[in-house]
PDB file of C-alpha atoms and ligand atoms in Angstrom:
ATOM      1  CA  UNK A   1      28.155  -8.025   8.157  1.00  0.00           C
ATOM      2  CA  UNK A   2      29.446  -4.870   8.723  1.00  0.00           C
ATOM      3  CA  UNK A   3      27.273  -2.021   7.988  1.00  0.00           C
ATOM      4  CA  UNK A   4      27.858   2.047   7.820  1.00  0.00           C
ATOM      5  CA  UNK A   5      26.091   3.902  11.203  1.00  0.00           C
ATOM      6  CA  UNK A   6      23.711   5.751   8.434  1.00  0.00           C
ATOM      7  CA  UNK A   7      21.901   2.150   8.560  1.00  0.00           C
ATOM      8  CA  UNK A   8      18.721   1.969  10.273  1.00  0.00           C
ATOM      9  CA  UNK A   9      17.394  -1.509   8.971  1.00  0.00           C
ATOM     10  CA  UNK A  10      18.568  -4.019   7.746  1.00  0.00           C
ATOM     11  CA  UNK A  11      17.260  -7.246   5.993  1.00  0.00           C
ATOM     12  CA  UNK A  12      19.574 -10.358   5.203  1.00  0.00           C
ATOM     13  CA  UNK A  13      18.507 -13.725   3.975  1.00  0.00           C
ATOM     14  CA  UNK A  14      14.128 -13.138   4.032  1.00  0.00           C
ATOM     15  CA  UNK A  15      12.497 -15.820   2.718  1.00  0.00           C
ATOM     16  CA  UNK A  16       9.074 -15.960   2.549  1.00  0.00           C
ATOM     17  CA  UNK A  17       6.832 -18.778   1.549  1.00  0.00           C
ATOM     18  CA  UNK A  18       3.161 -18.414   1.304  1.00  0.00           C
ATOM     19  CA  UNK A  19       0.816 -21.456   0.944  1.00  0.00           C
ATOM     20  CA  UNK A  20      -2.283 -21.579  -1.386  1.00  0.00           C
ATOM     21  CA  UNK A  21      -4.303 -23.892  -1.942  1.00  0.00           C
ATOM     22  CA  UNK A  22      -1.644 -26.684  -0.386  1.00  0.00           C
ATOM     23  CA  UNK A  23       0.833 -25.464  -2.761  1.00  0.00           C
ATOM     24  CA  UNK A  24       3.783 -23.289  -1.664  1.00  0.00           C
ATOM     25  CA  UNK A  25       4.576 -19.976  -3.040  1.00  0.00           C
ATOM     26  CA  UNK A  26       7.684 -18.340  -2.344  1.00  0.00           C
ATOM     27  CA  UNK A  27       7.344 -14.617  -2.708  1.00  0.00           C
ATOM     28  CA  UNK A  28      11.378 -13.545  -1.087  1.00  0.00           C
ATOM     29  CA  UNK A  29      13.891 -15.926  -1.422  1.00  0.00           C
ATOM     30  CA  UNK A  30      17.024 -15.013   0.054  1.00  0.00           C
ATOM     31  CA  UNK A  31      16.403 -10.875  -0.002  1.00  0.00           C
ATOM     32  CA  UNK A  32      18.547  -8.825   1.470  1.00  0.00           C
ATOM     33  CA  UNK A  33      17.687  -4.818   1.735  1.00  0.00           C
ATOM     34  CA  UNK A  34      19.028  -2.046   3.630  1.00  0.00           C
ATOM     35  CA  UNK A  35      17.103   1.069   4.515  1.00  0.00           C
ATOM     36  CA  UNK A  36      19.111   4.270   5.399  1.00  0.00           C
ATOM     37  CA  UNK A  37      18.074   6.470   7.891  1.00  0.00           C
ATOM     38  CA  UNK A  38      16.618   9.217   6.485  1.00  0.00           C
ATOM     39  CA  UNK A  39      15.693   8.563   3.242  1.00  0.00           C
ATOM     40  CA  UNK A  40      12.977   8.083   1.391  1.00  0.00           C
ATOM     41  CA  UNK A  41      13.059   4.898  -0.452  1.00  0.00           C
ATOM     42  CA  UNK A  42      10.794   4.032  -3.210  1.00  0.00           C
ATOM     43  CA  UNK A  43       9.830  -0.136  -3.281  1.00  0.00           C
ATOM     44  CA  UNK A  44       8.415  -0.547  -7.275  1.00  0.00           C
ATOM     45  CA  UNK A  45       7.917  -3.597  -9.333  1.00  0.00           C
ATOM     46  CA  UNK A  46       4.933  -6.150 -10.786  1.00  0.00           C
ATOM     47  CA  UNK A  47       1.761  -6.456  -8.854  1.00  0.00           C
ATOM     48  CA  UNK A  48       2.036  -9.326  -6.762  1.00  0.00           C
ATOM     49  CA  UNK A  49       6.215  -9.569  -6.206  1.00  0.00           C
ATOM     50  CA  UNK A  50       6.345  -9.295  -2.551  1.00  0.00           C
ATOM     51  CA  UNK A  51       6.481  -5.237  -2.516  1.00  0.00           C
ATOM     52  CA  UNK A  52       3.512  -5.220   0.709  1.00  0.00           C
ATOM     53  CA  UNK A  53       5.129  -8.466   1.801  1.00  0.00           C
ATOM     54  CA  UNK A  54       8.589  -6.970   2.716  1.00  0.00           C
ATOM     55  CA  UNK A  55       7.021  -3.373   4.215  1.00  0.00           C
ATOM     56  CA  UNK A  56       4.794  -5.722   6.224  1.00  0.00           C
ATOM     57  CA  UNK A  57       8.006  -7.961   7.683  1.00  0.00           C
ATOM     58  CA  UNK A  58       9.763  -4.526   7.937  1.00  0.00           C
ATOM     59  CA  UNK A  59       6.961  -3.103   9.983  1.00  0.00           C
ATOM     60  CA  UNK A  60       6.647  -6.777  12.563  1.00  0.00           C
ATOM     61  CA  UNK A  61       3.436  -7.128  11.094  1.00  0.00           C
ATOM     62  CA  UNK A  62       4.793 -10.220   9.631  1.00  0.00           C
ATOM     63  CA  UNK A  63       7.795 -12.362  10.102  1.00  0.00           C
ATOM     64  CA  UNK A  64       9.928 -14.432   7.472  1.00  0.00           C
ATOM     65  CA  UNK A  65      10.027 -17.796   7.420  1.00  0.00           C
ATOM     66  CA  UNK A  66      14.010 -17.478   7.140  1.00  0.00           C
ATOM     67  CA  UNK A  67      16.188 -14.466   7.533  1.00  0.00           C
ATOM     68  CA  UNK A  68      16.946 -11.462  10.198  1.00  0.00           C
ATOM     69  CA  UNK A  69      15.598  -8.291  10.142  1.00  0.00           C
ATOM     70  CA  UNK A  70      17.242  -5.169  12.598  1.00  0.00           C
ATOM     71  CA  UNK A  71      15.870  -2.030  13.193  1.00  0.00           C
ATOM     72  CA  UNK A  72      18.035   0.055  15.207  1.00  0.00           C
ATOM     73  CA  UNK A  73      19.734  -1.883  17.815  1.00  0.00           C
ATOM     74  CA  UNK A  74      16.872  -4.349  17.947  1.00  0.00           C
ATOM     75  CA  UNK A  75      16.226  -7.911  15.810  1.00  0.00           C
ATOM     76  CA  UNK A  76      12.910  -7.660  15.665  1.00  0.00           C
ATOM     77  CA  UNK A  77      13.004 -11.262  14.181  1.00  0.00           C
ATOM     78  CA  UNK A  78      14.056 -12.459  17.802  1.00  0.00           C
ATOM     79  CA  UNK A  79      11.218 -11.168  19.370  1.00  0.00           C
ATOM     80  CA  UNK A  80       8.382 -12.621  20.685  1.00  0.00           C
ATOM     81  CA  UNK A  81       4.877 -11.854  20.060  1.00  0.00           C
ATOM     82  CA  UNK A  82       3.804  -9.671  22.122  1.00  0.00           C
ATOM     83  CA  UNK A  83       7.383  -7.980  22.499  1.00  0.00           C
ATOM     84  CA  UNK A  84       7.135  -7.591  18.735  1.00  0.00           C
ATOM     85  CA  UNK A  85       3.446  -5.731  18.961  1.00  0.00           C
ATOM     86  CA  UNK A  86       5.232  -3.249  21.829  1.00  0.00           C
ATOM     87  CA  UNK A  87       7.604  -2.571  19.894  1.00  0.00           C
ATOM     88  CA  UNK A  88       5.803  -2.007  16.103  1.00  0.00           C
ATOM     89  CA  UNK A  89       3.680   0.964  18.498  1.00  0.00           C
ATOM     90  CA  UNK A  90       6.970   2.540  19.615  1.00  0.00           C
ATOM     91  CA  UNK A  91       8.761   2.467  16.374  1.00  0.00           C
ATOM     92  CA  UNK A  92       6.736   1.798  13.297  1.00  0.00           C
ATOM     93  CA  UNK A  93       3.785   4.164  11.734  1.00  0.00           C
ATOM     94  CA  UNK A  94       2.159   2.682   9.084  1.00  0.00           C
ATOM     95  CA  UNK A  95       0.165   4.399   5.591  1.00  0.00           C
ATOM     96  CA  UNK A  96      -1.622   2.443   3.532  1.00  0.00           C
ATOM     97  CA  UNK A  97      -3.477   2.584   0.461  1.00  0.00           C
ATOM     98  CA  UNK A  98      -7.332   2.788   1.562  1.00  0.00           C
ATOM     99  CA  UNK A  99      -6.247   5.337   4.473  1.00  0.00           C
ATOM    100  CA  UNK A 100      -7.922   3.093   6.981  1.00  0.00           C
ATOM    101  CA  UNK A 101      -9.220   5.451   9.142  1.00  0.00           C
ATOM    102  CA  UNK A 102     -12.035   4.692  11.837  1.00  0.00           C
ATOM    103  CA  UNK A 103     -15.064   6.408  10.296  1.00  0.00           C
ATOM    104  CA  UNK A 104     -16.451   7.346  13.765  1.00  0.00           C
ATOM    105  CA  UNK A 105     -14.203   8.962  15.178  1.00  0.00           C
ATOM    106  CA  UNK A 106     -12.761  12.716  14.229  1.00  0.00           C
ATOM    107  CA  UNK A 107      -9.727  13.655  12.490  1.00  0.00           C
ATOM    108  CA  UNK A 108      -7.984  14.360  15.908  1.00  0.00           C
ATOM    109  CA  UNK A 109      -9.178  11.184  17.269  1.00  0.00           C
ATOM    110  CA  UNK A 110      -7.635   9.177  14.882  1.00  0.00           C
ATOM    111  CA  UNK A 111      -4.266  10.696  15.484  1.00  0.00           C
ATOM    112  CA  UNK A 112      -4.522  10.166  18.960  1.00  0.00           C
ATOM    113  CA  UNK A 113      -5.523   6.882  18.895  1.00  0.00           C
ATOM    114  CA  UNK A 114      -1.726   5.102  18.298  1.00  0.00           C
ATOM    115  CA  UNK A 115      -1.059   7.274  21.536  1.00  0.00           C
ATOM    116  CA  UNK A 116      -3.503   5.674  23.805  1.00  0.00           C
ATOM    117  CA  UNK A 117      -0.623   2.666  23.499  1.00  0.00           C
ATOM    118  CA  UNK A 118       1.836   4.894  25.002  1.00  0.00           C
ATOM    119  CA  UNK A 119       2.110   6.799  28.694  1.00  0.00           C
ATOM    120  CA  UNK A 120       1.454   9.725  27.207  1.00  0.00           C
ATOM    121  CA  UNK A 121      -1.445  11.752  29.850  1.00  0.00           C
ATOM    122  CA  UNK A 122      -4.185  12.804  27.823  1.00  0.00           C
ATOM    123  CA  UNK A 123      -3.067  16.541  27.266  1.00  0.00           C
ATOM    124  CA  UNK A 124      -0.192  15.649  25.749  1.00  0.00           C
ATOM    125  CA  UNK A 125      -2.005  12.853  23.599  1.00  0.00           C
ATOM    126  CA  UNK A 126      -3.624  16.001  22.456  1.00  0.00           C
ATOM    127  CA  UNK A 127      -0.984  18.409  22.016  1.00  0.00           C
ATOM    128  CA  UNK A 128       0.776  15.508  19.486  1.00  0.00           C
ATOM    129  CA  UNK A 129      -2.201  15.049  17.764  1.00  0.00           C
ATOM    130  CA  UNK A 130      -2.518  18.554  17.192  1.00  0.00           C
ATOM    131  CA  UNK A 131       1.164  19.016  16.152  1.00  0.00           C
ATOM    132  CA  UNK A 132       1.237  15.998  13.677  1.00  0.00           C
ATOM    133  CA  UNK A 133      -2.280  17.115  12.269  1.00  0.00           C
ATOM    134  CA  UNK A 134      -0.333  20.859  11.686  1.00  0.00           C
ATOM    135  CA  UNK A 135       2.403  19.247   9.905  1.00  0.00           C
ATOM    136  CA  UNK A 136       0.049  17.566   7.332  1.00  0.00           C
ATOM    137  CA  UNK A 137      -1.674  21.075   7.093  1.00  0.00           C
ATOM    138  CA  UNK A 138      -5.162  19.990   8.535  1.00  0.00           C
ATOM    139  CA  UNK A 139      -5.339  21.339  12.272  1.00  0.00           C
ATOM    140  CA  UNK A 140      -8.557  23.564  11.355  1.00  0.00           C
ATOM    141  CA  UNK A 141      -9.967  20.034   9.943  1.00  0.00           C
ATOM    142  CA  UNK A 142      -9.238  18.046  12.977  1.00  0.00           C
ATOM    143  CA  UNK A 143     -13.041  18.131  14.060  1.00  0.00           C
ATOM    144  CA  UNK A 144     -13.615  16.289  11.060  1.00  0.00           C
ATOM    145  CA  UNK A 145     -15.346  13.209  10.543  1.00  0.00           C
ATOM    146  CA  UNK A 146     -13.406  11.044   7.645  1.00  0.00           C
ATOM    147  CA  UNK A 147     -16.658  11.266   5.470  1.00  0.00           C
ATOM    148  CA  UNK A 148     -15.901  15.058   5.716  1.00  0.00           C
ATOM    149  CA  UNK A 149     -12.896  15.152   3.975  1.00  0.00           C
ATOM    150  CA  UNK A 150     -11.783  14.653   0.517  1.00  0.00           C
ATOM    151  CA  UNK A 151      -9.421  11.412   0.170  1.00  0.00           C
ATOM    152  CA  UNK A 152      -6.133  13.446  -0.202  1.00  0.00           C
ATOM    153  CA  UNK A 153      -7.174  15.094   3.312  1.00  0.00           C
ATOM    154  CA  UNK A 154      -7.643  11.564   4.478  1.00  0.00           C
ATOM    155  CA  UNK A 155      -4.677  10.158   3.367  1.00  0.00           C
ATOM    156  CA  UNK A 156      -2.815  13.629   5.326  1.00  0.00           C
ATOM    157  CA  UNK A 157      -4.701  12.403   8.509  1.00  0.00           C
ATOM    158  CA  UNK A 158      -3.611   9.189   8.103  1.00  0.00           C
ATOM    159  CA  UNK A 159      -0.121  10.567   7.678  1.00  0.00           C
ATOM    160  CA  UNK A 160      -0.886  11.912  10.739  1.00  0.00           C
ATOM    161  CA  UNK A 161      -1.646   9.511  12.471  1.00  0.00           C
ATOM    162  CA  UNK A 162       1.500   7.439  11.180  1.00  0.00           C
ATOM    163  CA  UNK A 163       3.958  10.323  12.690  1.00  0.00           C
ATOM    164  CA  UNK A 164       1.984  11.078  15.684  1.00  0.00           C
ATOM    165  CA  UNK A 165       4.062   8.744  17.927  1.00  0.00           C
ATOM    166  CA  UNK A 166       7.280  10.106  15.996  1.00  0.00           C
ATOM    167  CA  UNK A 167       8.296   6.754  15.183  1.00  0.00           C
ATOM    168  CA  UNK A 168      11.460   5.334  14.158  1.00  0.00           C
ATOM    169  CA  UNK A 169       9.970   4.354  10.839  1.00  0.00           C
ATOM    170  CA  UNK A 170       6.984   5.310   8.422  1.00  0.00           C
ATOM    171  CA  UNK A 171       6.183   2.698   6.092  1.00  0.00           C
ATOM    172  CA  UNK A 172       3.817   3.239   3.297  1.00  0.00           C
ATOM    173  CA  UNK A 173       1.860   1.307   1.119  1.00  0.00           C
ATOM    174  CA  UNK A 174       0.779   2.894  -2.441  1.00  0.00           C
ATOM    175  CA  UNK A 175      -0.289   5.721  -0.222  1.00  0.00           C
ATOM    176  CA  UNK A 176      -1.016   7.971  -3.198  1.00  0.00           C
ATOM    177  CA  UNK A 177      -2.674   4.534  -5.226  1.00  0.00           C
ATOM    178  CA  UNK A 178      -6.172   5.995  -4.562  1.00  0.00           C
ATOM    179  CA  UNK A 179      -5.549   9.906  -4.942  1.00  0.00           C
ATOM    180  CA  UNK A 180      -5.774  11.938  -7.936  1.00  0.00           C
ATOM    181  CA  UNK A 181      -2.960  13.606  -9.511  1.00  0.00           C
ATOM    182  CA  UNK A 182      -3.277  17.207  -6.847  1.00  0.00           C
ATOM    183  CA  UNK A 183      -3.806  15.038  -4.030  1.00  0.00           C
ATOM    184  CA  UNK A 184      -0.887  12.549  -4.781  1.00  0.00           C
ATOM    185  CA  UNK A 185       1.388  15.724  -5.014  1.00  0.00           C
ATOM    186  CA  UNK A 186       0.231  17.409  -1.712  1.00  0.00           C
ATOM    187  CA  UNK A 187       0.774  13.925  -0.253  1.00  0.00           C
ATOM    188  CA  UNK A 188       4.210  13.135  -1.781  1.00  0.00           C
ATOM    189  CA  UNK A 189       5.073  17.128  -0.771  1.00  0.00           C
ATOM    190  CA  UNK A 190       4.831  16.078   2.539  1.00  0.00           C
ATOM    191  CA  UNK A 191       6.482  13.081   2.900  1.00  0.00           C
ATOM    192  CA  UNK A 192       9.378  14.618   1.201  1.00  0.00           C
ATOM    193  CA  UNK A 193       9.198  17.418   3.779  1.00  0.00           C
ATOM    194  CA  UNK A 194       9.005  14.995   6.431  1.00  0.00           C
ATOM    195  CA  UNK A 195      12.199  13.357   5.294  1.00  0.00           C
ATOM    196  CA  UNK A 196      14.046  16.551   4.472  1.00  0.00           C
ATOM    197  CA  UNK A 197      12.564  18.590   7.380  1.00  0.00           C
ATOM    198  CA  UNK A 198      11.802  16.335  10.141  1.00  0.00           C
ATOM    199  CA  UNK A 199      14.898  13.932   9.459  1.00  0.00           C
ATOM    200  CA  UNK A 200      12.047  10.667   9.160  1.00  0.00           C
ATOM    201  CA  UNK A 201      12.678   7.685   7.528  1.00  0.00           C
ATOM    202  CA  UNK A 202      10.527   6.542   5.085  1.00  0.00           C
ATOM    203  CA  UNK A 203       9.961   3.100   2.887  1.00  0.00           C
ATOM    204  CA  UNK A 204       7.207   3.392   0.267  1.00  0.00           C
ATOM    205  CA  UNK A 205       6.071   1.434  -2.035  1.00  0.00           C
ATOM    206  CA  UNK A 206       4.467   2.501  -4.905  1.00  0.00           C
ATOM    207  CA  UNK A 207       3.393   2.275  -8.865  1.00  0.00           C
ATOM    208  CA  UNK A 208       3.241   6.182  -9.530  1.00  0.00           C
ATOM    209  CA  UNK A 209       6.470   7.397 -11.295  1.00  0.00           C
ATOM    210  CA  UNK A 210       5.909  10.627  -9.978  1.00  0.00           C
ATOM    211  CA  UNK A 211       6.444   9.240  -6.576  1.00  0.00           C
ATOM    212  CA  UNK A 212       9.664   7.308  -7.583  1.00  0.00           C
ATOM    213  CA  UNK A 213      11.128  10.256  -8.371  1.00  0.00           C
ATOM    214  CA  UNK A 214      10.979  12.255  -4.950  1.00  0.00           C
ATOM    215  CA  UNK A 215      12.341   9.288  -3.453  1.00  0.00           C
ATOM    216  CA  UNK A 216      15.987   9.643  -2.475  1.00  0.00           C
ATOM    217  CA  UNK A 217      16.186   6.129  -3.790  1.00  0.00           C
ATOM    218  CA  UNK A 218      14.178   3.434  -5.786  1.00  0.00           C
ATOM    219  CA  UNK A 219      14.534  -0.003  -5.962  1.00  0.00           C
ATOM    220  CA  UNK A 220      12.579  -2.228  -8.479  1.00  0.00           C
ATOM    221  CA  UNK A 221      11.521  -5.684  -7.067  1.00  0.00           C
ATOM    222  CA  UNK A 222      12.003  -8.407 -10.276  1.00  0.00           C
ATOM    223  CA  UNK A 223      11.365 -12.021  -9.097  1.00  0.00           C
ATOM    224  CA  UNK A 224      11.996 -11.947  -5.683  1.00  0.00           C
ATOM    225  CA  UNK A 225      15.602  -9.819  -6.313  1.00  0.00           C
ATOM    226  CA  UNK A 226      15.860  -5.698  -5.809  1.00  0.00           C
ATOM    227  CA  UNK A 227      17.520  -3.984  -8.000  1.00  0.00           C
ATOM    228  CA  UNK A 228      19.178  -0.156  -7.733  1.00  0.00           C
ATOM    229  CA  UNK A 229      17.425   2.408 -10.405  1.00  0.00           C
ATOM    230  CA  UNK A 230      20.186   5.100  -9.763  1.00  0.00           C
ATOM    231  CA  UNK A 231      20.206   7.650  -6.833  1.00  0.00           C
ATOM    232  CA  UNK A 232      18.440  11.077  -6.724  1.00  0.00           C
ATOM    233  CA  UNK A 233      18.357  14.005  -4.397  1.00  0.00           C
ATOM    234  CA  UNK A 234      15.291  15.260  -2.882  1.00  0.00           C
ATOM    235  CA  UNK A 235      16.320  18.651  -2.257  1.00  0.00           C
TER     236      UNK A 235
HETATM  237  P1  ADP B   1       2.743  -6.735  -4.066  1.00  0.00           P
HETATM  238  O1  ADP B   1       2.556  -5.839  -2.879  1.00  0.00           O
HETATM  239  O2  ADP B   1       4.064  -6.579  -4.742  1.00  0.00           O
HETATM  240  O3  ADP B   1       1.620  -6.619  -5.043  1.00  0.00           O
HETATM  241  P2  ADP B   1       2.358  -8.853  -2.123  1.00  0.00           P
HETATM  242  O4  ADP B   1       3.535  -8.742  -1.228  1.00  0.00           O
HETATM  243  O5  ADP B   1       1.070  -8.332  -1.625  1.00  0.00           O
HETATM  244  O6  ADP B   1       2.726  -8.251  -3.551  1.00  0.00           O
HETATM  245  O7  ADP B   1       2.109 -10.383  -2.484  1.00  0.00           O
HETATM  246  C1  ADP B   1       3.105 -11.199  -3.084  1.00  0.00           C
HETATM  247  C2  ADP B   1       2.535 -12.572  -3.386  1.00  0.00           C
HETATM  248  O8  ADP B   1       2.219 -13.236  -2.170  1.00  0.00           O
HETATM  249  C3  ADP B   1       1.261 -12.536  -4.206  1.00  0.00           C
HETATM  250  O9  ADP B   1       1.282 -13.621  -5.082  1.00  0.00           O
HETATM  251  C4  ADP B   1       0.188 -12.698  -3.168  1.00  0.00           C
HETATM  252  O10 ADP B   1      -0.936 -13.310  -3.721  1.00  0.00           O
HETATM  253  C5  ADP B   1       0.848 -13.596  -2.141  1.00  0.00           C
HETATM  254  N1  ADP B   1       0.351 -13.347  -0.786  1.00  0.00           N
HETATM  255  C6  ADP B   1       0.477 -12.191  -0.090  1.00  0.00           C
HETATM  256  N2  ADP B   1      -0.040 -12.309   1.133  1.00  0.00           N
HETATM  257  C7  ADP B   1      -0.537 -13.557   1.222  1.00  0.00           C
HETATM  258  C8  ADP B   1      -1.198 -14.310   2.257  1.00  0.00           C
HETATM  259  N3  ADP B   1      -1.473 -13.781   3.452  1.00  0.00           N
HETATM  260  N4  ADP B   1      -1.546 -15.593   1.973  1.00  0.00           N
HETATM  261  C9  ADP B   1      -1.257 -16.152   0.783  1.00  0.00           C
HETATM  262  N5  ADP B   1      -0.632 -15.518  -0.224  1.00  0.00           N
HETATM  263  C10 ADP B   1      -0.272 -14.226  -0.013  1.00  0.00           C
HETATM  264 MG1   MG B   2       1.022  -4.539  -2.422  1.00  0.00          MG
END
């Protein structure tokens, strides 16, 4: 299929069958999904209809039981294992819900730790720590244990931490699910900065309608099939 250069992944065919109890469940059937690069695109619909299932098969953290996925100039659903896990620390940075950050460890640390799966020399880990940590607005926090901060300034570090490898991708998971209504905004402010400012791409899925709307564009999952809710600019 041809596709415009704008594209940056692509999804065609993804099936996915879950099985509970011995009985099958198929979440996708047959779902096909473009994301552009650059956008910010807003995944909505029921609890339960395979929203975390296709970020998670976007990200490699999953694959489909039928179907293709491309990211780039890669099909991620040709590689193998362990080509896949290189690749999801090179390209993907992932936000979820809970933030999910290590408890122990400081603000910085967390940022850094993606980079200990890259070459980067330990000053430079540091210097992109820093820079992602100053982009989320929380250098003079980065000594910071988690417990420290309040759960918007979590979710930022976790940001953070997602960009810190500038990756190819930042997929995110309800990311503002947990945050009150300040702390959702300063979060969604900066994912639409990173998207308008930084040029990232972004998939996001989420129940907050606030959210929706600084998305450049939202699709509503119905039954295993996405549908278009009409375009938007973030500017
Ligand atoms: P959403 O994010 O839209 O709430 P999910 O993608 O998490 O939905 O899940 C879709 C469906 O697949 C749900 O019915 C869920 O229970 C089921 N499911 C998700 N992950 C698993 C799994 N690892 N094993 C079995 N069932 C799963
Ligand atoms: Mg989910």
């Amino acid at each position: 299929m041809a596709t415009g250069p704008e594209t940056l992944a692509r999804m065609r065919g993804i099936t996915k069958v879950y099985s509970r109890g011995g009985q099958d469940v198929r979440v996708l059937d047959g779902l096909d999904l473009d994301v552009g690069s650059g956008e910010l695109l807003a995944l909505m619909g029921p609890s339960g209809s395979g929203k975390s299932t296709i970020l998670n098969l976007l990200g490699g953290l999953d694959r489909p039981d039928a179907g293709t996925i491309e990211v780039g100039d890669t099909e991620i659903t040709r590689l193998s294992s362990d080509e896949l896990a290189g690749w999801r620390a090179r390209h993907v940075g992932f936000v979820f819900q809970a933030f999910n950050l290590i408890p122990v460890l400081t603000a910085l640390e967390n940022v850094e730790l993606p980079l200990l799966l890259t070459p980067l020399g330990k000053k430079q880990r540091r210097e992109h720590a820093e820079y992602a940590l100053e982009l989320v607005g929380l250098k003079d926090r980065m000594d910071h244990r988690p417990k420290q901060l309040s759960g918007g300034q979590e979710q930022r570090v976790a940001i953070a931490r997602a960009i810190a490898t500038d990756p190819t991708m930042v997929l995110a998971d309800e990311p503002t699910g947990d945050l009150d209504r300040a702390s959702a905004d300063a979060v969604l402010d900066i994912l639409s900065r990173l998207v308008a400012e930084h040029g990232k791409t972004i998939a996001m899925v989420t129940h907050d309608p606030a959210a929706a709307r600084r998305a450049t564009r939202t699709l509503h999952l119905e039954k295993g099939v996405l549908v278009e809710q009409g375009t938007t600019s973030h500017a």
